[in-house]
Amino acid sequence: AQRVTQPEKLLSVFKGAPVELKCNYSYSGSPELFWYVQYSRQRLQLLLRHISRESIKGFTADLNKGETSFHLKKPFAQEEDSAMYYCALSTSGANNLFFGTGTRLTVIP
Amino acid sequence: DAEITQSPRHKITETGRQVTLACHQTWNHNNMFWYRQDLGHGLRLIHYSYGVQDTNKGEVSDGYSVSRSNTEDLPLTLESAASSQTSVYFCATSQGANTEAFFGQGTRLTVV
């Protein structure tokens, strides 16, 4: 069965500091990995997905199949990055998304 | 612009009552999902549908039901509301496999 683990419920960093939100997954096939973000009083929305290999709002995430990880990184945190972040997995050819428990990131001014 | 609309936004109900949460989308997406969001559990899938007349159970489906009579709507019914079903409920849609999911604004349900 598939599983997504986000070990940190809360993460606080200072503005300008690097930030890394951890995500590990378990799935025997080839997964599709996503990061979704929920800003205060806004809808949950897609931040990035591993197959697009792009940087969104300065965030990047690399799929490491050896370590079964998909950590989200940003070199210099901004106050507007404060939000709830969810890592999600979709299995091969499937339509469902399996979410982790989420990490609430707070960027301290 | 395409949209997902959930109603009501907030609901307080009593234990044992039947409650229906509405989800309406204008994306014309085949896939529709219901999740509940709880502290410490993240988002958990309740039910989902891949098209009209198709419904499937998710990981936390007990006590919930859905029906899909058209593309636009997937109402979620709590047959007999329980305090354990106090949560924030999110409806989502997607075009197909491994594509971006779009979420509604959520419904906060309190069962007293």
PDB file of C-alpha atoms in Angstrom:
ATOM      1  CA  ALA A   1       0.000   0.000   0.000  1.00  0.00           C
ATOM      2  CA  GLN A   2       1.106   3.553  -0.602  1.00  0.00           C
ATOM      3  CA  ARG A   3       1.983   5.910   2.206  1.00  0.00           C
ATOM      4  CA  VAL A   4       3.254   9.477   2.489  1.00  0.00           C
ATOM      5  CA  THR A   5       5.115  10.616   5.584  1.00  0.00           C
ATOM      6  CA  GLN A   6       5.828  14.186   6.579  1.00  0.00           C
ATOM      7  CA  PRO A   7       7.762  13.920   9.838  1.00  0.00           C
ATOM      8  CA  GLU A   8       7.477  17.563  10.883  1.00  0.00           C
ATOM      9  CA  LYS A   9       4.091  18.915  11.895  1.00  0.00           C
ATOM     10  CA  LEU A  10       5.519  22.367  12.571  1.00  0.00           C
ATOM     11  CA  LEU A  11       8.575  24.107  11.163  1.00  0.00           C
ATOM     12  CA  SER A  12       9.761  27.612  11.953  1.00  0.00           C
ATOM     13  CA  VAL A  13      12.578  29.401  10.158  1.00  0.00           C
ATOM     14  CA  PHE A  14      13.800  32.972  10.033  1.00  0.00           C
ATOM     15  CA  LYS A  15      13.285  35.109   6.969  1.00  0.00           C
ATOM     16  CA  GLY A  16      16.187  34.644   4.580  1.00  0.00           C
ATOM     17  CA  ALA A  17      17.156  31.268   6.000  1.00  0.00           C
ATOM     18  CA  PRO A  18      17.007  28.075   3.928  1.00  0.00           C
ATOM     19  CA  VAL A  19      14.002  25.867   4.392  1.00  0.00           C
ATOM     20  CA  GLU A  20      13.489  22.169   3.763  1.00  0.00           C
ATOM     21  CA  LEU A  21      10.195  20.370   4.246  1.00  0.00           C
ATOM     22  CA  LYS A  22      10.654  16.636   4.352  1.00  0.00           C
ATOM     23  CA  CYS A  23       8.529  14.074   2.562  1.00  0.00           C
ATOM     24  CA  ASN A  24       9.086  10.341   2.343  1.00  0.00           C
ATOM     25  CA  TYR A  25       6.891   7.872   0.559  1.00  0.00           C
ATOM     26  CA  SER A  26       6.375   4.165   0.245  1.00  0.00           C
ATOM     27  CA  TYR A  27       5.072   2.694  -2.966  1.00  0.00           C
ATOM     28  CA  SER A  28       6.299  -0.285  -4.930  1.00  0.00           C
ATOM     29  CA  GLY A  29       5.650   1.200  -8.371  1.00  0.00           C
ATOM     30  CA  SER A  30       6.569   4.468 -10.054  1.00  0.00           C
ATOM     31  CA  PRO A  31       4.924   7.298  -8.163  1.00  0.00           C
ATOM     32  CA  GLU A  32       3.933  10.758  -9.199  1.00  0.00           C
ATOM     33  CA  LEU A  33       4.791  13.189  -6.410  1.00  0.00           C
ATOM     34  CA  PHE A  34       3.275  16.593  -5.740  1.00  0.00           C
ATOM     35  CA  TRP A  35       3.503  19.415  -3.244  1.00  0.00           C
ATOM     36  CA  TYR A  36       0.281  21.268  -2.427  1.00  0.00           C
ATOM     37  CA  VAL A  37       0.123  24.453  -0.362  1.00  0.00           C
ATOM     38  CA  GLN A  38      -2.661  26.081   1.630  1.00  0.00           C
ATOM     39  CA  TYR A  39      -2.152  29.739   2.483  1.00  0.00           C
ATOM     40  CA  SER A  40      -4.240  31.317   5.201  1.00  0.00           C
ATOM     41  CA  ARG A  41      -7.885  31.618   4.110  1.00  0.00           C
ATOM     42  CA  GLN A  42      -7.131  30.259   0.659  1.00  0.00           C
ATOM     43  CA  ARG A  43      -7.835  27.013  -1.103  1.00  0.00           C
ATOM     44  CA  LEU A  44      -5.428  24.159  -1.264  1.00  0.00           C
ATOM     45  CA  GLN A  45      -3.492  24.535  -4.495  1.00  0.00           C
ATOM     46  CA  LEU A  46      -0.761  22.799  -6.408  1.00  0.00           C
ATOM     47  CA  LEU A  47       2.710  24.168  -5.762  1.00  0.00           C
ATOM     48  CA  LEU A  48       4.765  21.839  -7.907  1.00  0.00           C
ATOM     49  CA  ARG A  49       5.020  18.310  -9.249  1.00  0.00           C
ATOM     50  CA  HIS A  50       8.131  16.303  -9.800  1.00  0.00           C
ATOM     51  CA  ILE A  51       7.638  15.558 -13.490  1.00  0.00           C
ATOM     52  CA  SER A  52       7.600  19.237 -14.394  1.00  0.00           C
ATOM     53  CA  ARG A  53      11.000  19.798 -12.786  1.00  0.00           C
ATOM     54  CA  GLU A  54      10.339  23.485 -12.392  1.00  0.00           C
ATOM     55  CA  SER A  55      10.881  26.010  -9.639  1.00  0.00           C
ATOM     56  CA  ILE A  56       7.749  27.679  -8.322  1.00  0.00           C
ATOM     57  CA  LYS A  57       8.021  30.703  -6.016  1.00  0.00           C
ATOM     58  CA  GLY A  58      11.657  29.723  -5.494  1.00  0.00           C
ATOM     59  CA  PHE A  59      10.766  26.219  -4.314  1.00  0.00           C
ATOM     60  CA  THR A  60      12.218  23.069  -5.823  1.00  0.00           C
ATOM     61  CA  ALA A  61      11.768  19.406  -5.059  1.00  0.00           C
ATOM     62  CA  ASP A  62      13.765  16.458  -6.346  1.00  0.00           C
ATOM     63  CA  LEU A  63      12.461  12.944  -6.425  1.00  0.00           C
ATOM     64  CA  ASN A  64      15.040  10.604  -4.900  1.00  0.00           C
ATOM     65  CA  LYS A  65      13.886   7.078  -5.655  1.00  0.00           C
ATOM     66  CA  GLY A  66      16.764   5.532  -3.722  1.00  0.00           C
ATOM     67  CA  GLU A  67      15.757   7.293  -0.523  1.00  0.00           C
ATOM     68  CA  THR A  68      12.039   7.400  -1.488  1.00  0.00           C
ATOM     69  CA  SER A  69      11.992  11.087  -0.712  1.00  0.00           C
ATOM     70  CA  PHE A  70      10.601  14.241  -2.279  1.00  0.00           C
ATOM     71  CA  HIS A  71      11.797  17.036  -0.014  1.00  0.00           C
ATOM     72  CA  LEU A  72      10.734  20.614  -0.736  1.00  0.00           C
ATOM     73  CA  LYS A  73      13.470  23.223  -0.582  1.00  0.00           C
ATOM     74  CA  LYS A  74      13.919  26.939  -0.835  1.00  0.00           C
ATOM     75  CA  PRO A  75      17.247  28.707  -0.323  1.00  0.00           C
ATOM     76  CA  PHE A  76      15.858  31.912   1.211  1.00  0.00           C
ATOM     77  CA  ALA A  77      12.519  31.800   3.024  1.00  0.00           C
ATOM     78  CA  GLN A  78      10.103  34.720   2.723  1.00  0.00           C
ATOM     79  CA  GLU A  79       7.304  35.708   5.094  1.00  0.00           C
ATOM     80  CA  GLU A  80       4.721  34.969   2.419  1.00  0.00           C
ATOM     81  CA  ASP A  81       5.865  31.341   2.407  1.00  0.00           C
ATOM     82  CA  SER A  82       4.148  30.801   5.747  1.00  0.00           C
ATOM     83  CA  ALA A  83       1.479  28.204   5.004  1.00  0.00           C
ATOM     84  CA  MET A  84       0.470  24.575   5.356  1.00  0.00           C
ATOM     85  CA  TYR A  85       2.322  22.278   2.975  1.00  0.00           C
ATOM     86  CA  TYR A  86       1.158  18.834   1.933  1.00  0.00           C
ATOM     87  CA  CYS A  87       3.144  16.227   0.077  1.00  0.00           C
ATOM     88  CA  ALA A  88       0.987  13.971  -2.095  1.00  0.00           C
ATOM     89  CA  LEU A  89       1.447  10.819  -4.117  1.00  0.00           C
ATOM     90  CA  SER A  90      -0.416   9.465  -7.087  1.00  0.00           C
ATOM     91  CA  THR A  91       0.091   5.880  -8.152  1.00  0.00           C
ATOM     92  CA  SER A  92       0.738   4.741 -11.699  1.00  0.00           C
ATOM     93  CA  GLY A  93      -2.175   5.565 -13.955  1.00  0.00           C
ATOM     94  CA  ALA A  94      -4.423   6.280 -10.999  1.00  0.00           C
ATOM     95  CA  ASN A  95      -6.596   9.278 -10.360  1.00  0.00           C
ATOM     96  CA  ASN A  96      -6.351   9.392  -6.584  1.00  0.00           C
ATOM     97  CA  LEU A  97      -4.035  11.508  -4.501  1.00  0.00           C
ATOM     98  CA  PHE A  98      -2.706  10.250  -1.171  1.00  0.00           C
ATOM     99  CA  PHE A  99      -1.669  13.030   1.154  1.00  0.00           C
ATOM    100  CA  GLY A 100       0.761  13.262   4.020  1.00  0.00           C
ATOM    101  CA  THR A 101      -0.219  14.790   7.339  1.00  0.00           C
ATOM    102  CA  GLY A 102       1.120  18.203   6.374  1.00  0.00           C
ATOM    103  CA  THR A 103       3.762  20.592   7.717  1.00  0.00           C
ATOM    104  CA  ARG A 104       2.891  24.062   8.903  1.00  0.00           C
ATOM    105  CA  LEU A 105       5.720  26.404   7.958  1.00  0.00           C
ATOM    106  CA  THR A 106       6.121  29.683   9.792  1.00  0.00           C
ATOM    107  CA  VAL A 107       8.650  32.208   8.542  1.00  0.00           C
ATOM    108  CA  ILE A 108       9.713  34.546  11.327  1.00  0.00           C
ATOM    109  CA  PRO A 109      10.388  38.155  10.251  1.00  0.00           C
TER     110      PRO A 109
ATOM    111  CA  ASP B   1     -13.648  31.007 -15.014  1.00  0.00           C
ATOM    112  CA  ALA B   2     -14.118  27.395 -14.017  1.00  0.00           C
ATOM    113  CA  GLU B   3     -14.875  26.888 -10.371  1.00  0.00           C
ATOM    114  CA  ILE B   4     -15.561  24.431  -7.564  1.00  0.00           C
ATOM    115  CA  THR B   5     -18.199  25.554  -5.104  1.00  0.00           C
ATOM    116  CA  GLN B   6     -18.923  23.885  -1.791  1.00  0.00           C
ATOM    117  CA  SER B   7     -21.974  24.618   0.299  1.00  0.00           C
ATOM    118  CA  PRO B   8     -22.598  25.323   3.033  1.00  0.00           C
ATOM    119  CA  ARG B   9     -19.302  26.833   4.200  1.00  0.00           C
ATOM    120  CA  HIS B  10     -20.155  26.163   7.827  1.00  0.00           C
ATOM    121  CA  LYS B  11     -22.635  23.728   9.337  1.00  0.00           C
ATOM    122  CA  ILE B  12     -23.549  22.766  12.866  1.00  0.00           C
ATOM    123  CA  THR B  13     -25.699  19.686  13.265  1.00  0.00           C
ATOM    124  CA  GLU B  14     -26.802  17.315  15.986  1.00  0.00           C
ATOM    125  CA  THR B  15     -25.684  13.750  16.486  1.00  0.00           C
ATOM    126  CA  GLY B  16     -27.823  11.322  14.547  1.00  0.00           C
ATOM    127  CA  ARG B  17     -29.048  13.749  11.912  1.00  0.00           C
ATOM    128  CA  GLN B  18     -28.535  13.219   8.208  1.00  0.00           C
ATOM    129  CA  VAL B  19     -26.399  15.911   6.604  1.00  0.00           C
ATOM    130  CA  THR B  20     -25.566  16.554   2.955  1.00  0.00           C
ATOM    131  CA  LEU B  21     -22.649  18.659   1.804  1.00  0.00           C
ATOM    132  CA  ALA B  22     -22.796  19.958  -1.735  1.00  0.00           C
ATOM    133  CA  CYS B  23     -19.992  20.166  -4.278  1.00  0.00           C
ATOM    134  CA  HIS B  24     -20.527  21.726  -7.693  1.00  0.00           C
ATOM    135  CA  GLN B  25     -17.853  22.110 -10.361  1.00  0.00           C
ATOM    136  CA  THR B  26     -17.751  23.852 -13.720  1.00  0.00           C
ATOM    137  CA  TRP B  27     -14.392  22.424 -14.805  1.00  0.00           C
ATOM    138  CA  ASN B  28     -16.175  19.596 -16.641  1.00  0.00           C
ATOM    139  CA  HIS B  29     -13.770  17.176 -14.956  1.00  0.00           C
ATOM    140  CA  ASN B  30     -14.641  13.512 -14.770  1.00  0.00           C
ATOM    141  CA  ASN B  31     -12.857  12.913 -11.465  1.00  0.00           C
ATOM    142  CA  MET B  32     -14.323  14.213  -8.226  1.00  0.00           C
ATOM    143  CA  PHE B  33     -13.138  13.544  -4.678  1.00  0.00           C
ATOM    144  CA  TRP B  34     -14.158  14.192  -1.101  1.00  0.00           C
ATOM    145  CA  TYR B  35     -11.506  14.557   1.600  1.00  0.00           C
ATOM    146  CA  ARG B  36     -11.647  15.348   5.265  1.00  0.00           C
ATOM    147  CA  GLN B  37      -8.915  17.393   6.914  1.00  0.00           C
ATOM    148  CA  ASP B  38      -8.050  16.712  10.540  1.00  0.00           C
ATOM    149  CA  LEU B  39      -5.137  17.824  12.669  1.00  0.00           C
ATOM    150  CA  GLY B  40      -2.532  15.110  12.763  1.00  0.00           C
ATOM    151  CA  HIS B  41      -4.120  13.175   9.926  1.00  0.00           C
ATOM    152  CA  GLY B  42      -3.799  15.541   6.997  1.00  0.00           C
ATOM    153  CA  LEU B  43      -6.215  14.964   4.155  1.00  0.00           C
ATOM    154  CA  ARG B  44      -7.917  11.590   3.993  1.00  0.00           C
ATOM    155  CA  LEU B  45      -9.961  10.374   1.071  1.00  0.00           C
ATOM    156  CA  ILE B  46     -13.607   9.608   1.840  1.00  0.00           C
ATOM    157  CA  HIS B  47     -15.168   8.797  -1.528  1.00  0.00           C
ATOM    158  CA  TYR B  48     -14.385   9.439  -5.157  1.00  0.00           C
ATOM    159  CA  SER B  49     -15.970   9.231  -8.586  1.00  0.00           C
ATOM    160  CA  TYR B  50     -14.444   8.828 -12.017  1.00  0.00           C
ATOM    161  CA  GLY B  51     -17.604   9.742 -13.880  1.00  0.00           C
ATOM    162  CA  VAL B  52     -21.379   9.761 -13.906  1.00  0.00           C
ATOM    163  CA  GLN B  53     -22.878   6.811 -12.012  1.00  0.00           C
ATOM    164  CA  ASP B  54     -19.422   5.805 -10.747  1.00  0.00           C
ATOM    165  CA  THR B  55     -18.632   5.978  -7.033  1.00  0.00           C
ATOM    166  CA  ASN B  56     -15.869   4.383  -4.977  1.00  0.00           C
ATOM    167  CA  LYS B  57     -14.920   4.147  -1.327  1.00  0.00           C
ATOM    168  CA  GLY B  58     -11.825   5.824  -0.017  1.00  0.00           C
ATOM    169  CA  GLU B  59      -9.856   5.079   3.125  1.00  0.00           C
ATOM    170  CA  VAL B  60     -12.385   6.604   5.578  1.00  0.00           C
ATOM    171  CA  SER B  61     -15.737   5.925   3.928  1.00  0.00           C
ATOM    172  CA  ASP B  62     -17.678   4.472   6.873  1.00  0.00           C
ATOM    173  CA  GLY B  63     -20.690   6.626   7.690  1.00  0.00           C
ATOM    174  CA  TYR B  64     -20.548   8.531   4.394  1.00  0.00           C
ATOM    175  CA  SER B  65     -22.128   8.077   0.973  1.00  0.00           C
ATOM    176  CA  VAL B  66     -22.001   9.872  -2.374  1.00  0.00           C
ATOM    177  CA  SER B  67     -23.927   9.804  -5.620  1.00  0.00           C
ATOM    178  CA  ARG B  68     -22.972  11.055  -9.074  1.00  0.00           C
ATOM    179  CA  SER B  69     -25.968  11.717 -11.288  1.00  0.00           C
ATOM    180  CA  ASN B  70     -24.240  14.317 -13.471  1.00  0.00           C
ATOM    181  CA  THR B  71     -20.736  15.572 -14.222  1.00  0.00           C
ATOM    182  CA  GLU B  72     -21.035  18.740 -12.157  1.00  0.00           C
ATOM    183  CA  ASP B  73     -22.134  17.495  -8.726  1.00  0.00           C
ATOM    184  CA  LEU B  74     -20.923  15.045  -6.087  1.00  0.00           C
ATOM    185  CA  PRO B  75     -22.933  15.523  -2.881  1.00  0.00           C
ATOM    186  CA  LEU B  76     -21.558  13.934   0.285  1.00  0.00           C
ATOM    187  CA  THR B  77     -24.104  12.535   2.753  1.00  0.00           C
ATOM    188  CA  LEU B  78     -23.509  11.685   6.372  1.00  0.00           C
ATOM    189  CA  GLU B  79     -26.197   9.126   7.084  1.00  0.00           C
ATOM    190  CA  SER B  80     -26.267   9.624  10.846  1.00  0.00           C
ATOM    191  CA  ALA B  81     -23.846  12.308  11.960  1.00  0.00           C
ATOM    192  CA  ALA B  82     -21.409  11.451  14.753  1.00  0.00           C
ATOM    193  CA  SER B  83     -19.094  13.694  16.773  1.00  0.00           C
ATOM    194  CA  SER B  84     -16.131  11.923  15.165  1.00  0.00           C
ATOM    195  CA  GLN B  85     -17.237  13.416  11.861  1.00  0.00           C
ATOM    196  CA  THR B  86     -16.576  16.954  13.053  1.00  0.00           C
ATOM    197  CA  SER B  87     -14.007  18.077  10.498  1.00  0.00           C
ATOM    198  CA  VAL B  88     -13.270  20.286   7.530  1.00  0.00           C
ATOM    199  CA  TYR B  89     -14.416  18.692   4.292  1.00  0.00           C
ATOM    200  CA  PHE B  90     -12.851  19.412   0.921  1.00  0.00           C
ATOM    201  CA  CYS B  91     -14.148  18.577  -2.504  1.00  0.00           C
ATOM    202  CA  ALA B  92     -11.661  18.303  -5.374  1.00  0.00           C
ATOM    203  CA  THR B  93     -11.696  17.568  -9.088  1.00  0.00           C
ATOM    204  CA  SER B  94      -9.128  16.532 -11.656  1.00  0.00           C
ATOM    205  CA  GLN B  95      -9.051  15.939 -15.375  1.00  0.00           C
ATOM    206  CA  GLY B  96      -7.356  12.565 -15.361  1.00  0.00           C
ATOM    207  CA  ALA B  97      -4.669  10.348 -13.926  1.00  0.00           C
ATOM    208  CA  ASN B  98      -1.723  12.097 -12.319  1.00  0.00           C
ATOM    209  CA  THR B  99      -3.049  15.562 -13.174  1.00  0.00           C
ATOM    210  CA  GLU B 100      -3.442  18.582 -10.940  1.00  0.00           C
ATOM    211  CA  ALA B 101      -6.322  18.479  -8.491  1.00  0.00           C
ATOM    212  CA  PHE B 102      -8.418  21.614  -7.912  1.00  0.00           C
ATOM    213  CA  PHE B 103      -9.988  22.118  -4.525  1.00  0.00           C
ATOM    214  CA  GLY B 104     -13.085  23.796  -3.199  1.00  0.00           C
ATOM    215  CA  GLN B 105     -12.941  26.264  -0.342  1.00  0.00           C
ATOM    216  CA  GLY B 106     -13.990  23.692   2.237  1.00  0.00           C
ATOM    217  CA  THR B 107     -16.948  23.091   4.545  1.00  0.00           C
ATOM    218  CA  ARG B 108     -16.458  23.199   8.283  1.00  0.00           C
ATOM    219  CA  LEU B 109     -18.858  20.712   9.883  1.00  0.00           C
ATOM    220  CA  THR B 110     -19.450  20.532  13.610  1.00  0.00           C
ATOM    221  CA  VAL B 111     -21.478  17.676  15.057  1.00  0.00           C
ATOM    222  CA  VAL B 112     -22.758  18.393  18.580  1.00  0.00           C
TER     223      VAL B 112
END
